[in-house]
Amino acid sequence: MTKNLIRSITRSLRPGIVLYALLASILLSLPFVINNGNPIFHSSLLFFGWIAWSLSEYLAHRFWMHPTLKNEKPESPFNHLYHHKHPTEIKVTHFHRFFSLIIAILLLGISVWMNNYFTLFTGYFLGFVLYNFLHYWLHQEWSAHWLPALHRSHIHHHCKFPDKCFGVSTTIWDQLFNTASPQNAIIPNRIRLFYFNKKIVEIATPSEKFQVPASGQSLN
Ligand SMILES: [Zn+2]
Ligand SMILES: [Zn+2]
């Protein structure tokens, strides 16, 4: 059990997101010194606020969005399964993302002014803002280089293991609750093409009909 826990924590640290969140919490705690706030106290509250967000995001995705929304109209964009079928279509827009970012900056200002446990709520809200950006980033090809584990986990959730990989902000809860995808599971090119909505060109030859991606990559 302890071994598994240590392995889960070290695996979660590997993608870097936990370290990024920790670094961001430390940086965002610096303005608190203006109001005689303790940066260690406030960076801890910001970090634990983010952890709390990531847990609620995991639980909502696993136990609310997947089981209950199945009964909604399949093609409704408000049905979570619609996003599974159309991975490039995300209900949250750039306007929503940046508007929530402005709210988070205001909340941070209020936290500095209040200089108390309100910072925990700000950390939680910052987690929500980060989640909205992260979800968009995980649907961009370049995030495979920057956040490989999260990127892989989200593609697996969409295309291969819809009953696993519920964490978008971090894989920590999937590892702790045993819903992570198998370590050696590969992502075939045809899944990548579907996930990134790359056009597939159908070529008919006299003897056979086969598909090649428009980009010229070969299908697995
Ligand atoms: Zn889902
Ligand atoms: Zn998605």
Coordinates of C-alpha atoms and ligand atoms in Angstrom, one line a residue:
M1 CA 0.0 0.0 0.0
T2 CA 2.7 2.5 1.0
K3 CA 4.8 1.4 -1.9
N4 CA 1.9 1.9 -4.3
L5 CA 1.2 5.3 -2.8
I6 CA 4.8 6.4 -3.2
R7 CA 4.8 5.1 -6.8
S8 CA 1.6 6.9 -7.5
I9 CA 3.0 10.2 -6.1
T10 CA 6.3 9.9 -8.0
R11 CA 4.4 9.0 -11.2
S12 CA 2.2 12.1 -10.7
L13 CA 5.2 14.3 -10.3
R14 CA 6.8 13.0 -13.5
P15 CA 4.3 14.8 -15.9
G16 CA 5.3 18.1 -14.2
I17 CA 1.8 19.4 -13.6
V18 CA 2.1 19.0 -9.8
L19 CA 5.4 20.8 -9.8
Y20 CA 4.1 23.5 -12.0
A21 CA 1.1 24.0 -9.7
L22 CA 3.5 24.1 -6.7
L23 CA 5.8 26.7 -8.4
A24 CA 2.7 28.8 -9.4
S25 CA 1.4 28.7 -5.8
I26 CA 4.8 29.9 -4.5
L27 CA 4.9 32.7 -7.1
L28 CA 1.3 33.8 -6.5
S29 CA 2.0 33.9 -2.7
L30 CA 4.6 36.6 -3.1
P31 CA 2.1 39.5 -3.4
F32 CA 0.9 38.6 0.1
V33 CA 4.0 40.1 1.7
I34 CA 2.6 43.5 0.8
N35 CA -0.1 43.0 3.5
N36 CA 2.3 41.2 5.9
G37 CA 1.0 37.8 4.8
N38 CA 3.1 34.7 5.2
P39 CA 4.1 33.4 1.7
I40 CA 4.5 29.8 3.0
F41 CA 1.0 29.8 4.6
H42 CA -0.6 31.3 1.5
S43 CA 1.3 29.2 -1.1
S44 CA 0.2 26.1 0.9
L45 CA -3.4 27.3 0.8
L46 CA -3.2 28.0 -3.0
F47 CA -1.7 24.6 -3.6
F48 CA -4.2 22.7 -1.5
G49 CA -7.0 24.6 -3.1
W50 CA -5.7 23.3 -6.5
I51 CA -5.5 19.8 -5.1
A52 CA -9.1 20.1 -3.8
W53 CA -10.2 21.3 -7.2
S54 CA -8.5 18.4 -9.0
L55 CA -10.2 15.9 -6.7
S56 CA -13.7 17.4 -7.2
E57 CA -13.1 17.6 -11.0
Y58 CA -12.1 13.9 -11.0
L59 CA -15.2 12.9 -8.9
A60 CA -17.6 15.0 -11.0
H61 CA -16.3 13.6 -14.3
R62 CA -16.3 10.0 -13.1
F63 CA -19.5 9.9 -11.0
W64 CA -21.7 12.6 -12.4
M65 CA -20.8 13.5 -16.0
H66 CA -20.4 9.9 -17.2
P67 CA -23.3 8.0 -15.6
T68 CA -26.0 10.7 -15.5
L69 CA -25.5 12.5 -18.7
K70 CA -25.7 9.4 -20.8
N71 CA -29.5 9.8 -20.9
E72 CA -29.4 13.3 -22.5
K73 CA -30.0 13.7 -26.2
P74 CA -26.9 12.0 -27.8
E75 CA -26.2 14.9 -30.2
S76 CA -26.8 17.7 -27.7
P77 CA -23.5 19.7 -27.2
F78 CA -24.4 19.8 -23.5
N79 CA -24.1 16.0 -23.3
H80 CA -20.6 15.1 -22.2
L81 CA -20.6 12.2 -24.5
Y82 CA -21.0 14.6 -27.4
H83 CA -17.5 15.9 -26.6
H84 CA -16.3 12.3 -26.6
K85 CA -17.6 11.8 -30.1
H86 CA -16.4 15.2 -31.3
P87 CA -13.2 15.8 -29.4
T88 CA -12.3 19.1 -31.1
E89 CA -15.6 20.6 -30.0
I90 CA -15.4 22.1 -26.5
K91 CA -18.3 24.0 -25.0
V92 CA -16.0 26.3 -23.1
T93 CA -14.8 29.1 -25.3
H94 CA -11.7 31.4 -25.1
F95 CA -14.0 34.1 -23.8
H96 CA -15.1 31.9 -20.9
R97 CA -11.4 31.0 -20.2
F98 CA -10.2 34.6 -20.1
F99 CA -13.2 35.9 -18.2
S100 CA -12.7 33.3 -15.5
L101 CA -9.0 34.3 -15.4
I102 CA -9.9 37.9 -14.7
I103 CA -12.2 36.7 -11.9
A104 CA -9.3 34.7 -10.5
I105 CA -7.0 37.7 -10.6
L106 CA -9.7 39.7 -8.7
L107 CA -10.0 36.9 -6.1
L108 CA -6.3 36.9 -5.7
G109 CA -6.4 40.6 -5.0
I110 CA -9.2 40.1 -2.4
S111 CA -7.1 37.2 -0.8
V112 CA -4.1 39.5 -0.4
W113 CA -6.4 42.1 1.2
M114 CA -8.1 39.6 3.5
N115 CA -4.9 37.8 4.4
N116 CA -6.7 34.7 5.8
Y117 CA -8.1 31.3 4.8
F118 CA -10.0 32.8 1.9
T119 CA -6.8 32.1 -0.1
L120 CA -7.9 28.4 -0.1
F121 CA -11.0 29.2 -2.1
T122 CA -8.9 31.3 -4.5
G123 CA -6.6 28.3 -5.0
Y124 CA -9.7 26.2 -5.7
F125 CA -11.0 28.7 -8.3
L126 CA -7.5 29.0 -9.9
G127 CA -7.7 25.2 -10.3
F128 CA -11.0 25.6 -12.2
V129 CA -9.4 28.2 -14.4
L130 CA -6.3 26.1 -15.1
Y131 CA -8.6 23.1 -15.8
N132 CA -10.4 25.1 -18.5
F133 CA -7.1 26.0 -20.2
L134 CA -5.6 22.6 -19.7
H135 CA -8.6 20.8 -21.4
Y136 CA -8.1 23.1 -24.4
W137 CA -4.3 22.5 -24.4
L138 CA -4.7 18.7 -24.2
H139 CA -6.6 18.8 -27.4
Q140 CA -3.7 20.6 -29.2
E141 CA -0.9 18.4 -30.6
W142 CA 1.9 20.4 -29.1
S143 CA 0.8 19.5 -25.5
A144 CA 2.1 16.0 -26.2
H145 CA 5.6 17.4 -25.8
W146 CA 4.9 19.6 -22.8
L147 CA 2.5 17.4 -20.8
P148 CA 3.0 13.9 -22.2
A149 CA 1.3 11.9 -19.4
L150 CA -1.8 14.2 -19.2
H151 CA -2.0 14.3 -23.0
R152 CA -1.8 10.5 -23.3
S153 CA -4.3 10.0 -20.5
H154 CA -6.9 12.3 -22.1
I155 CA -6.6 10.7 -25.5
H156 CA -7.0 7.3 -23.8
H157 CA -10.1 8.6 -22.0
H158 CA -11.7 9.9 -25.2
C159 CA -10.9 7.0 -27.5
K160 CA -9.8 3.8 -25.8
F161 CA -10.7 3.7 -22.1
P162 CA -13.8 5.9 -21.5
D163 CA -14.2 4.2 -18.1
K164 CA -10.6 5.3 -17.0
C165 CA -8.4 8.4 -17.1
F166 CA -11.0 10.8 -15.6
G167 CA -8.5 13.4 -14.4
V168 CA -7.9 16.3 -16.7
S169 CA -5.8 18.5 -14.4
T170 CA -3.7 15.7 -13.1
T171 CA -3.4 11.9 -13.3
I172 CA -2.8 11.6 -9.5
W173 CA -6.4 10.6 -8.6
D174 CA -6.6 8.0 -11.5
Q175 CA -3.4 6.4 -10.1
L176 CA -4.7 6.5 -6.5
F177 CA -8.2 5.2 -7.4
N178 CA -7.0 2.6 -9.9
T179 CA -8.5 4.2 -13.0
A180 CA -5.3 5.0 -14.9
S181 CA -4.8 3.5 -18.3
P182 CA -2.4 0.5 -18.6
Q183 CA 1.3 1.7 -18.7
N184 CA 2.0 -0.1 -22.0
A185 CA -1.2 1.0 -23.9
I186 CA -0.2 2.5 -27.2
I187 CA -2.2 5.2 -29.1
P188 CA -2.5 4.1 -32.8
N189 CA -2.3 6.8 -35.5
R190 CA -5.9 6.3 -36.5
I191 CA -6.9 7.3 -33.0
R192 CA -4.7 10.4 -33.1
L193 CA -6.3 11.4 -36.4
F194 CA -9.8 11.0 -34.9
Y195 CA -8.8 12.9 -31.8
F196 CA -7.3 15.9 -33.7
N197 CA -10.0 15.7 -36.4
K198 CA -7.5 15.3 -39.2
K199 CA -9.1 14.7 -42.5
I200 CA -9.0 11.2 -43.9
V201 CA -8.8 10.9 -47.7
E202 CA -10.4 7.8 -49.2
I203 CA -8.5 6.5 -52.2
A204 CA -10.2 3.9 -54.4
T205 CA -8.0 1.7 -56.5
P206 CA -9.2 -1.0 -58.9
S207 CA -8.3 -3.8 -56.5
E208 CA -8.9 -2.3 -53.1
K209 CA -10.2 0.8 -51.3
F210 CA -8.0 2.0 -48.5
Q211 CA -7.7 5.2 -46.4
V212 CA -4.8 7.5 -46.0
P213 CA -4.7 10.5 -43.8
A214 CA -4.6 13.9 -45.7
S215 CA -1.3 14.7 -43.9
G216 CA 0.3 11.7 -45.6
Q217 CA 1.0 9.8 -42.4
S218 CA 0.4 6.1 -42.4
L219 CA -2.3 4.4 -40.5
N220 CA -1.5 1.8 -37.9
Ligands
ZN1 ZN -15.4 11.9 -20.2
ZN2 ZN -11.6 16.3 -23.9

